[in-house]
Tab-separated table of C-alpha atoms and ligand atoms in Angstrom:
chain	number	residue	atom	x	y	z
B	556	UNK	CA	-27.160	-64.911	-37.193
B	557	UNK	CA	-26.668	-61.408	-35.822
B	558	UNK	CA	-23.218	-60.003	-35.087
B	559	UNK	CA	-22.339	-59.448	-31.408
B	560	UNK	CA	-22.687	-55.816	-30.281
B	561	UNK	CA	-19.681	-53.733	-29.320
B	562	UNK	CA	-18.322	-54.303	-25.824
B	563	UNK	CA	-17.037	-51.800	-23.318
B	564	UNK	CA	-13.774	-53.730	-23.257
B	565	UNK	CA	-13.370	-53.134	-26.977
B	566	UNK	CA	-13.946	-49.406	-26.432
B	567	UNK	CA	-11.426	-49.241	-23.595
B	568	UNK	CA	-8.910	-51.126	-25.761
B	569	UNK	CA	-9.336	-48.608	-28.592
B	570	UNK	CA	-9.138	-45.684	-26.141
B	571	UNK	CA	-5.700	-46.975	-25.155
B	572	UNK	CA	-4.554	-45.901	-28.607
B	573	UNK	CA	-5.806	-42.305	-28.185
B	574	UNK	CA	-2.917	-40.098	-27.143
B	575	UNK	CA	-4.098	-37.058	-25.185
B	576	UNK	CA	-3.107	-33.928	-27.124
B	577	UNK	CA	-0.324	-32.022	-25.403
B	578	UNK	CA	0.943	-35.195	-23.709
B	579	UNK	CA	2.653	-38.427	-24.773
B	580	UNK	CA	0.302	-40.717	-22.882
B	581	UNK	CA	-2.997	-42.330	-23.780
B	582	UNK	CA	-6.280	-41.241	-22.259
B	583	UNK	CA	-6.718	-44.413	-20.176
B	584	UNK	CA	-3.253	-44.176	-18.635
B	585	UNK	CA	-3.893	-40.506	-17.878
B	586	UNK	CA	-7.178	-41.448	-16.206
B	587	UNK	CA	-9.099	-38.662	-17.923
B	588	UNK	CA	-12.027	-40.827	-19.097
B	589	UNK	CA	-14.860	-40.021	-16.764
B	590	UNK	CA	-17.576	-42.153	-18.271
B	591	UNK	CA	-18.209	-44.678	-21.031
B	592	UNK	CA	-21.919	-45.155	-21.722
B	593	UNK	CA	-22.992	-47.801	-24.220
B	594	UNK	CA	-26.571	-48.302	-25.324
B	595	UNK	CA	-27.743	-50.290	-28.330
B	596	UNK	CA	-24.589	-49.720	-30.380
B	597	UNK	CA	-24.383	-46.012	-29.457
B	598	UNK	CA	-21.398	-44.973	-27.347
B	599	UNK	CA	-20.949	-41.791	-25.355
B	600	UNK	CA	-17.467	-41.032	-24.050
B	601	UNK	CA	-16.967	-38.324	-21.479
B	602	UNK	CA	-13.550	-36.875	-20.733
B	603	UNK	CA	-12.609	-34.699	-17.815
B	604	UNK	CA	-9.627	-32.558	-18.736
B	605	UNK	CA	-7.304	-30.489	-16.585
B	606	UNK	CA	-7.771	-26.697	-16.931
B	607	UNK	CA	-4.727	-26.218	-19.186
B	608	UNK	CA	-6.091	-28.685	-21.753
B	609	UNK	CA	-9.090	-26.566	-22.807
B	610	UNK	CA	-7.596	-25.696	-26.245
B	611	UNK	CA	-7.163	-29.414	-27.082
B	612	UNK	CA	-10.829	-30.462	-26.821
B	613	UNK	CA	-11.579	-30.537	-30.555
B	614	UNK	CA	-8.453	-32.528	-31.324
B	615	UNK	CA	-9.327	-35.031	-28.623
B	616	UNK	CA	-12.909	-35.377	-29.894
B	617	UNK	CA	-11.816	-36.136	-33.438
B	618	UNK	CA	-9.000	-38.544	-32.508
B	619	UNK	CA	-11.379	-40.436	-30.209
B	620	UNK	CA	-14.066	-40.669	-32.883
B	621	UNK	CA	-11.446	-41.873	-35.388
B	622	UNK	CA	-10.103	-44.520	-32.996
B	623	UNK	CA	-13.545	-45.963	-32.248
B	624	UNK	CA	-15.095	-45.840	-35.698
B	625	UNK	CA	-14.131	-49.353	-36.806
B	626	UNK	CA	-15.381	-51.220	-33.740
B	627	UNK	CA	-17.784	-53.814	-35.147
B	628	UNK	CA	-21.402	-53.077	-34.385
B	629	UNK	CA	-20.802	-49.565	-33.103
B	630	UNK	CA	-23.342	-47.338	-34.816
B	631	UNK	CA	-22.311	-43.931	-33.494
B	632	UNK	CA	-19.994	-42.265	-31.020
B	633	UNK	CA	-20.383	-38.969	-29.199
B	634	UNK	CA	-17.531	-37.443	-27.246
B	635	UNK	CA	-17.978	-34.878	-24.500
B	636	UNK	CA	-15.274	-32.946	-22.709
B	637	UNK	CA	-15.594	-31.121	-19.439
B	638	UNK	CA	-12.816	-29.032	-17.989
B	639	UNK	CA	-12.007	-29.873	-14.403
B	640	UNK	CA	-12.470	-26.927	-12.097
B	641	UNK	CA	-9.060	-26.400	-10.628
B	642	UNK	CA	-9.406	-26.244	-6.869
B	643	UNK	CA	-7.899	-23.188	-5.323
B	644	UNK	CA	-4.809	-24.026	-3.335
B	645	UNK	CA	-4.563	-20.615	-1.716
B	646	UNK	CA	-6.643	-18.517	0.586
B	647	UNK	CA	-6.693	-15.555	-1.835
B	648	UNK	CA	-10.253	-15.245	-3.166
B	649	UNK	CA	-10.370	-15.727	-6.939
B	650	UNK	CA	-6.743	-16.856	-7.173
B	651	UNK	CA	-6.197	-20.578	-7.638
B	652	UNK	CA	-2.453	-20.872	-7.265
B	653	UNK	CA	0.143	-18.517	-5.848
B	654	UNK	CA	3.633	-19.551	-6.877
B	655	UNK	CA	6.743	-18.013	-5.365
B	656	UNK	CA	9.903	-17.786	-7.426
B	657	UNK	CA	12.895	-17.681	-5.108
B	658	UNK	CA	16.657	-18.053	-5.245
B	659	UNK	CA	19.503	-18.525	-2.827
B	660	UNK	CA	21.256	-15.390	-4.062
B	661	UNK	CA	20.836	-12.468	-6.462
B	662	UNK	CA	21.800	-12.405	-10.122
B	663	UNK	CA	20.859	-15.980	-11.025
B	664	UNK	CA	17.971	-14.895	-13.266
B	665	UNK	CA	15.136	-15.261	-10.766
B	666	UNK	CA	13.151	-12.241	-12.009
B	667	UNK	CA	13.771	-13.244	-15.626
B	668	UNK	CA	12.361	-16.710	-14.918
B	669	UNK	CA	9.401	-15.266	-12.965
B	670	UNK	CA	8.520	-13.225	-16.079
B	671	UNK	CA	9.075	-16.242	-18.354
B	672	UNK	CA	6.737	-18.358	-16.214
B	673	UNK	CA	4.052	-15.647	-16.233
B	674	UNK	CA	4.194	-15.191	-20.008
B	675	UNK	CA	4.489	-18.929	-20.681
B	676	UNK	CA	1.445	-19.713	-18.540
B	677	UNK	CA	-0.520	-16.924	-20.201
B	678	UNK	CA	0.372	-18.423	-23.597
B	679	UNK	CA	-1.076	-21.758	-22.445
B	680	UNK	CA	-4.394	-20.007	-21.845
B	681	UNK	CA	-4.188	-19.472	-18.094
B	682	UNK	CA	-5.162	-16.205	-16.404
B	683	UNK	CA	-2.010	-14.881	-14.849
B	684	UNK	CA	-0.840	-12.147	-12.473
B	685	UNK	CA	2.741	-11.254	-11.595
B	686	UNK	CA	3.659	-9.714	-8.254
B	687	UNK	CA	7.159	-8.313	-7.924
B	688	UNK	CA	7.929	-8.598	-4.222
B	689	UNK	CA	11.684	-8.301	-4.673
B	690	UNK	CA	12.055	-5.177	-2.597
B	691	UNK	CA	15.871	-5.283	-2.944
B	692	UNK	CA	15.664	-4.591	-6.657
B	693	UNK	CA	12.223	-4.608	-8.259
B	694	UNK	CA	13.157	-5.339	-11.873
B	695	UNK	CA	9.856	-6.722	-13.162
B	696	UNK	CA	8.599	-3.378	-14.613
B	697	UNK	CA	11.756	-3.217	-16.726
B	698	UNK	CA	11.704	-6.894	-17.750
B	699	UNK	CA	8.003	-6.682	-18.678
B	700	UNK	CA	8.438	-3.377	-20.542
B	701	UNK	CA	6.191	-1.456	-18.127
B	702	UNK	CA	8.515	1.171	-16.710
B	703	UNK	CA	6.220	4.032	-17.651
B	704	UNK	CA	3.094	2.437	-16.217
B	705	UNK	CA	1.570	2.895	-12.773
B	706	UNK	CA	-1.219	1.227	-10.853
B	707	UNK	CA	-4.442	3.159	-10.411
B	708	UNK	CA	-6.716	3.404	-7.403
B	709	UNK	CA	-10.499	3.442	-7.300
B	710	UNK	CA	-13.086	4.860	-4.930
B	711	UNK	CA	-13.308	1.549	-3.065
B	712	UNK	CA	-9.634	1.703	-2.129
B	713	UNK	CA	-8.713	-1.048	-4.606
B	714	UNK	CA	-5.370	-0.928	-6.406
B	715	UNK	CA	-5.637	-1.822	-10.098
B	716	UNK	CA	-2.431	-3.422	-11.391
B	717	UNK	CA	-1.404	-2.298	-14.887
B	718	UNK	CA	-1.656	-5.012	-17.527
B	719	UNK	CA	0.599	-6.172	-20.345
B	720	UNK	CA	0.193	-9.177	-22.663
B	721	UNK	CA	-2.949	-9.947	-20.633
B	722	UNK	CA	-0.901	-10.239	-17.414
B	723	UNK	CA	-1.704	-8.062	-14.392
B	724	UNK	CA	1.501	-6.823	-12.825
B	725	UNK	CA	2.216	-5.176	-9.484
B	726	UNK	CA	5.630	-4.048	-8.293
B	727	UNK	CA	7.300	-1.825	-5.721
B	728	UNK	CA	9.077	-0.452	-8.774
B	729	UNK	CA	5.876	1.287	-9.873
B	730	UNK	CA	5.780	3.231	-6.638
B	731	UNK	CA	9.401	3.874	-5.647
B	732	UNK	CA	11.644	5.562	-8.243
B	733	UNK	CA	14.198	3.048	-9.606
B	734	UNK	CA	17.203	5.077	-8.393
B	735	UNK	CA	15.965	5.101	-4.781
B	736	UNK	CA	17.385	2.056	-3.071
B	737	UNK	CA	14.709	0.385	-1.005
B	738	UNK	CA	16.201	-0.380	2.362
B	739	UNK	CA	13.406	-1.870	4.383
B	740	UNK	CA	13.131	-4.278	7.177
B	741	UNK	CA	10.874	-7.319	6.928
B	742	UNK	CA	7.745	-5.824	8.548
B	743	UNK	CA	7.787	-2.827	6.196
B	744	UNK	CA	8.170	-5.010	3.091
B	745	UNK	CA	5.484	-7.305	4.472
B	746	UNK	CA	3.108	-4.365	4.924
B	747	UNK	CA	3.457	-3.283	1.291
B	748	UNK	CA	3.167	-6.769	-0.115
B	749	UNK	CA	0.093	-7.387	2.040
B	750	UNK	CA	-1.488	-4.211	0.626
B	751	UNK	CA	-0.797	-5.454	-2.906
B	752	UNK	CA	-2.347	-8.810	-2.124
B	753	UNK	CA	-5.354	-7.592	-0.116
B	754	UNK	CA	-6.242	-4.452	-2.043
B	755	UNK	CA	-4.990	-5.462	-5.492
B	756	UNK	CA	-7.796	-5.854	-8.033
B	757	UNK	CA	-6.329	-9.094	-9.384
B	758	UNK	CA	-9.670	-10.483	-10.554
B	759	UNK	CA	-9.942	-14.206	-11.235
B	760	UNK	CA	-6.501	-15.747	-11.719
B	761	UNK	CA	-5.288	-19.270	-12.332
B	762	UNK	CA	-1.765	-18.312	-11.331
B	763	UNK	CA	-0.238	-15.457	-9.395
B	764	UNK	CA	3.533	-15.600	-9.809
B	765	UNK	CA	5.415	-13.874	-6.997
B	766	UNK	CA	9.011	-12.791	-7.552
B	767	UNK	CA	10.437	-12.999	-4.019
B	768	UNK	CA	13.669	-11.368	-2.841
B	769	UNK	CA	16.681	-13.715	-3.045
B	770	UNK	CA	18.327	-15.375	-0.069
B	771	UNK	CA	17.047	-16.610	3.232
B	772	UNK	CA	17.277	-13.414	5.268
B	773	UNK	CA	14.672	-11.532	7.212
B	774	UNK	CA	12.767	-10.130	4.208
B	775	UNK	CA	12.361	-13.238	1.989
B	776	UNK	CA	11.526	-15.267	5.096
B	777	UNK	CA	8.883	-12.810	6.314
B	778	UNK	CA	7.336	-12.547	2.854
B	779	UNK	CA	7.322	-16.295	2.185
B	780	UNK	CA	5.573	-16.694	5.520
B	781	UNK	CA	2.935	-14.053	4.933
B	782	UNK	CA	1.874	-14.902	1.358
B	783	UNK	CA	-0.640	-17.775	0.942
B	784	UNK	CA	1.620	-19.870	-1.303
B	785	UNK	CA	0.690	-22.959	-3.294
B	786	UNK	CA	4.371	-23.706	-3.654
B	787	UNK	CA	7.763	-22.374	-4.636
B	788	UNK	CA	10.095	-22.621	-7.606
B	789	UNK	CA	13.779	-22.148	-6.810
B	790	UNK	CA	16.089	-20.773	-9.503
B	791	UNK	CA	19.833	-21.404	-9.407
B	792	UNK	CA	22.870	-21.503	-11.641
B	793	UNK	CA	24.978	-24.644	-11.894
B	794	UNK	CA	28.043	-23.607	-9.881
B	795	UNK	CA	28.552	-25.123	-6.469
B	796	UNK	CA	28.255	-21.849	-4.598
B	797	UNK	CA	24.949	-20.953	-6.167
B	798	UNK	CA	23.738	-24.467	-5.506
B	799	UNK	CA	24.661	-24.316	-1.842
B	800	UNK	CA	22.713	-21.068	-1.615
B	801	UNK	CA	19.828	-22.676	-3.495
B	802	UNK	CA	19.764	-25.590	-1.058
B	803	UNK	CA	19.509	-23.094	1.808
B	804	UNK	CA	16.562	-21.437	0.059
B	805	UNK	CA	14.913	-24.831	-0.479
B	806	UNK	CA	15.314	-25.667	3.179
B	807	UNK	CA	13.819	-22.302	4.153
B	808	UNK	CA	10.658	-23.058	2.138
B	809	UNK	CA	10.494	-26.574	3.487
B	810	UNK	CA	10.740	-25.277	7.059
B	811	UNK	CA	7.849	-22.940	6.307
B	812	UNK	CA	5.901	-25.960	4.984
B	813	UNK	CA	5.792	-24.502	1.462
B	814	UNK	CA	5.706	-27.215	-1.225
B	815	UNK	CA	8.728	-27.159	-3.528
B	816	UNK	CA	7.303	-27.281	-7.057
B	817	UNK	CA	10.759	-27.606	-8.554
B	818	UNK	CA	14.235	-26.302	-9.252
B	819	UNK	CA	15.187	-24.503	-12.477
B	820	UNK	CA	18.826	-24.471	-13.574
B	821	UNK	CA	19.396	-21.157	-15.330
B	822	UNK	CA	22.441	-20.281	-17.468
B	823	UNK	CA	22.913	-24.007	-17.680
B	824	UNK	CA	24.945	-24.115	-20.911
B	825	UNK	CA	25.858	-21.975	-23.910
B	826	UNK	CA	25.252	-23.032	-27.493
B	827	UNK	CA	27.383	-21.087	-29.975
B	828	UNK	CA	25.014	-19.665	-32.594
B	829	UNK	CA	27.767	-19.917	-35.239
B	830	UNK	CA	29.281	-23.365	-34.823
B	831	UNK	CA	26.722	-25.067	-32.524
B	832	UNK	CA	29.457	-25.913	-29.996
B	833	UNK	CA	28.099	-26.358	-26.458
B	834	UNK	CA	29.974	-24.847	-23.537
B	835	UNK	CA	29.063	-25.568	-19.933
B	836	UNK	CA	30.194	-22.125	-18.801
B	837	UNK	CA	29.317	-22.583	-15.138
B	838	UNK	CA	29.437	-26.393	-15.234
B	839	UNK	CA	26.065	-28.088	-15.745
B	840	UNK	CA	23.641	-30.609	-14.282
B	841	UNK	CA	24.307	-29.583	-10.671
B	842	UNK	CA	20.747	-28.496	-10.065
B	843	UNK	CA	19.327	-31.733	-11.435
B	844	UNK	CA	21.582	-33.716	-9.122
B	845	UNK	CA	20.689	-31.483	-6.155
B	846	UNK	CA	16.984	-31.981	-6.970
B	847	UNK	CA	17.505	-35.764	-7.003
B	848	UNK	CA	19.446	-35.685	-3.726
B	849	UNK	CA	16.787	-33.543	-2.067
B	850	UNK	CA	13.890	-35.482	-3.636
B	851	UNK	CA	12.306	-32.376	-5.168
B	852	UNK	CA	11.233	-32.020	-8.818
B	853	UNK	CA	13.659	-30.712	-11.429
B	854	UNK	CA	11.736	-28.485	-13.847
B	855	UNK	CA	14.475	-28.105	-16.447
B	856	UNK	CA	17.514	-26.190	-17.645
B	857	UNK	CA	17.646	-22.840	-19.437
B	858	UNK	CA	20.630	-21.947	-21.617
B	859	UNK	CA	22.754	-18.848	-21.208
B	860	UNK	CA	21.566	-16.971	-24.251
B	861	UNK	CA	22.057	-13.441	-25.517
B	862	UNK	CA	18.434	-13.091	-26.636
B	863	UNK	CA	17.178	-13.774	-23.101
B	864	UNK	CA	19.390	-10.974	-21.783
B	865	UNK	CA	18.411	-8.606	-24.599
B	866	UNK	CA	14.688	-9.348	-24.182
B	867	UNK	CA	15.007	-8.763	-20.431
B	868	UNK	CA	16.817	-5.459	-20.816
B	869	UNK	CA	14.482	-4.395	-23.626
B	870	UNK	CA	11.265	-5.249	-21.813
B	871	UNK	CA	10.155	-7.785	-24.431
B	872	UNK	CA	9.317	-10.955	-22.454
B	873	UNK	CA	7.057	-12.392	-25.138
B	874	UNK	CA	10.009	-12.410	-27.546
B	875	UNK	CA	11.602	-15.153	-25.426
B	876	UNK	CA	8.916	-17.419	-26.881
B	877	UNK	CA	8.424	-15.910	-30.315
B	878	UNK	CA	11.769	-14.510	-31.429
B	879	UNK	CA	14.451	-16.771	-29.978
B	880	UNK	CA	16.171	-19.806	-31.395
B	881	UNK	CA	13.961	-22.919	-31.172
B	882	UNK	CA	16.160	-24.604	-28.523
B	883	UNK	CA	15.661	-21.598	-26.213
B	884	UNK	CA	11.906	-21.484	-26.772
B	885	UNK	CA	11.615	-25.251	-26.300
B	886	UNK	CA	13.575	-25.084	-23.021
B	887	UNK	CA	11.308	-22.325	-21.682
B	888	UNK	CA	8.075	-23.995	-22.807
B	889	UNK	CA	9.103	-27.277	-21.312
B	890	UNK	CA	9.762	-25.653	-17.922
B	891	UNK	CA	6.374	-23.911	-17.972
B	892	UNK	CA	4.642	-27.225	-18.787
B	893	UNK	CA	6.639	-29.037	-16.102
B	894	UNK	CA	5.456	-26.442	-13.588
B	895	UNK	CA	1.819	-26.888	-14.640
B	896	UNK	CA	2.237	-30.667	-14.263
B	897	UNK	CA	3.641	-30.235	-10.754
B	898	UNK	CA	0.841	-27.879	-9.707
B	899	UNK	CA	-1.754	-30.253	-11.148
B	900	UNK	CA	-0.165	-33.212	-9.410
B	901	UNK	CA	-0.295	-31.337	-6.101
B	902	UNK	CA	-3.942	-30.332	-6.712
B	903	UNK	CA	-4.792	-33.915	-7.614
B	904	UNK	CA	-3.274	-35.100	-4.335
B	905	UNK	CA	-5.604	-32.674	-2.594
B	906	UNK	CA	-8.638	-33.560	-4.759
B	907	UNK	CA	-8.204	-36.933	-6.515
B	908	UNK	CA	-9.324	-37.333	-10.132
B	909	UNK	CA	-12.640	-39.124	-10.551
B	910	UNK	CA	-12.233	-42.834	-11.214
B	911	UNK	CA	-13.304	-44.443	-14.465
B	912	UNK	CA	-17.031	-45.176	-14.237
B	913	UNK	CA	-18.605	-47.516	-16.754
B	914	UNK	CA	-22.392	-47.546	-17.046
U	173	ADP	P1	17.896	-11.980	-10.373
U	173	ADP	O1	16.418	-11.685	-10.358
U	173	ADP	O2	18.210	-13.374	-9.927
U	173	ADP	O3	18.713	-10.973	-9.656
U	173	ADP	P2	17.754	-11.242	-13.163
U	173	ADP	O4	16.561	-11.999	-13.642
U	173	ADP	O5	17.599	-9.784	-12.905
U	173	ADP	O6	18.385	-11.950	-11.885
U	173	ADP	O7	18.930	-11.532	-14.208
U	173	ADP	C1	20.209	-10.960	-14.053
U	173	ADP	C2	20.773	-10.677	-15.436
U	173	ADP	O8	21.027	-11.905	-16.113
U	173	ADP	C3	19.838	-9.886	-16.324
U	173	ADP	O9	20.585	-9.010	-17.124
U	173	ADP	C4	19.191	-10.944	-17.204
U	173	ADP	O10	18.773	-10.457	-18.478
U	173	ADP	C5	20.340	-11.921	-17.364
U	173	ADP	N1	19.886	-13.298	-17.581
U	173	ADP	C6	19.068	-14.018	-16.809
U	173	ADP	N2	18.924	-15.273	-17.313
U	173	ADP	C7	19.672	-15.315	-18.432
U	173	ADP	C8	19.954	-16.327	-19.424
U	173	ADP	N3	19.419	-17.551	-19.324
U	173	ADP	N4	20.765	-15.995	-20.453
U	173	ADP	C9	21.315	-14.759	-20.541
U	173	ADP	N5	21.104	-13.783	-19.665
U	173	ADP	C10	20.302	-14.051	-18.615
């Protein structure tokens, strides 16, 4: 009597035990199995992974092979991974996603978070650019440690943004001396930002992070309108006043039909490095509640932390991930991942994932 051959159901059941690396869900729940082919005891499993998951392919191959190896009658398993081409959500050629970082008012850490997002995304393997469009106070060159750099031009009239940590960066601050206050009206700011977008040699980018001016006045409004945005992240601090301002900023983006990718609560709490005591200096949790009330995603909370301030002033953005206390690094990484998840969810709504096909 011969043993029954393996069934597709048995394979699917075993795949339910394979947790996708970088996530806490199994590959069936995540709907990343594109095909299961079964022929005479030989199985071929094909995964389609989102762009950010490229580094996890090997891990996924081996955990899948391990999960399937004891299925009776299965003679061999091959696992293939393809990386899903991420559809561009912008009209900028070569740039897949343009993400604005805005705030209801100045001083809440908007530029700091824009730099954190750029570096965090780069660390996940994405190709990233950072455009400082905060004409009121272009602080990105300082935060990124690029104050002595300048863009270069070429014979085709292209502007080449200087690069640091693999991130291409463009800022008004490279062009206007830092002590010269930039007092422009919307159309003037718009003209410069348009030049940076149209003539900037950004190359192929997964993400262009745009640090927008704070508030809802003429300049942020004009810029938010004229940049082909995938969506916006709004940064606020927990106090009521900042939140009210943040809500105004959210409403501005919504009126312009810009997707809100999420709210970040910065300076959310302080953990004493000596005794571990937690202080909610500006109260806490307000942004999360506002996000719930407004039905927009909450990306996470960032502590008030001396290292973040020192790294910002010292132009060492990478150190926020490599030389801070683990709770700071974890908070930053989790916000970057939450942003990627939001962008992917929005892309998936525009181009649904392929359904499981069993042949
Ligand atoms: P904005 O762009 O909103 O005006 P910045 O990013 O320039 O704000 O931040 C203002 C100041 O606050 C900077 O000195 C920055 O280093 C500091 N800062 C921002 N976020 C934090 C934080 N989470 N902990 C400590 N200092 C912070």
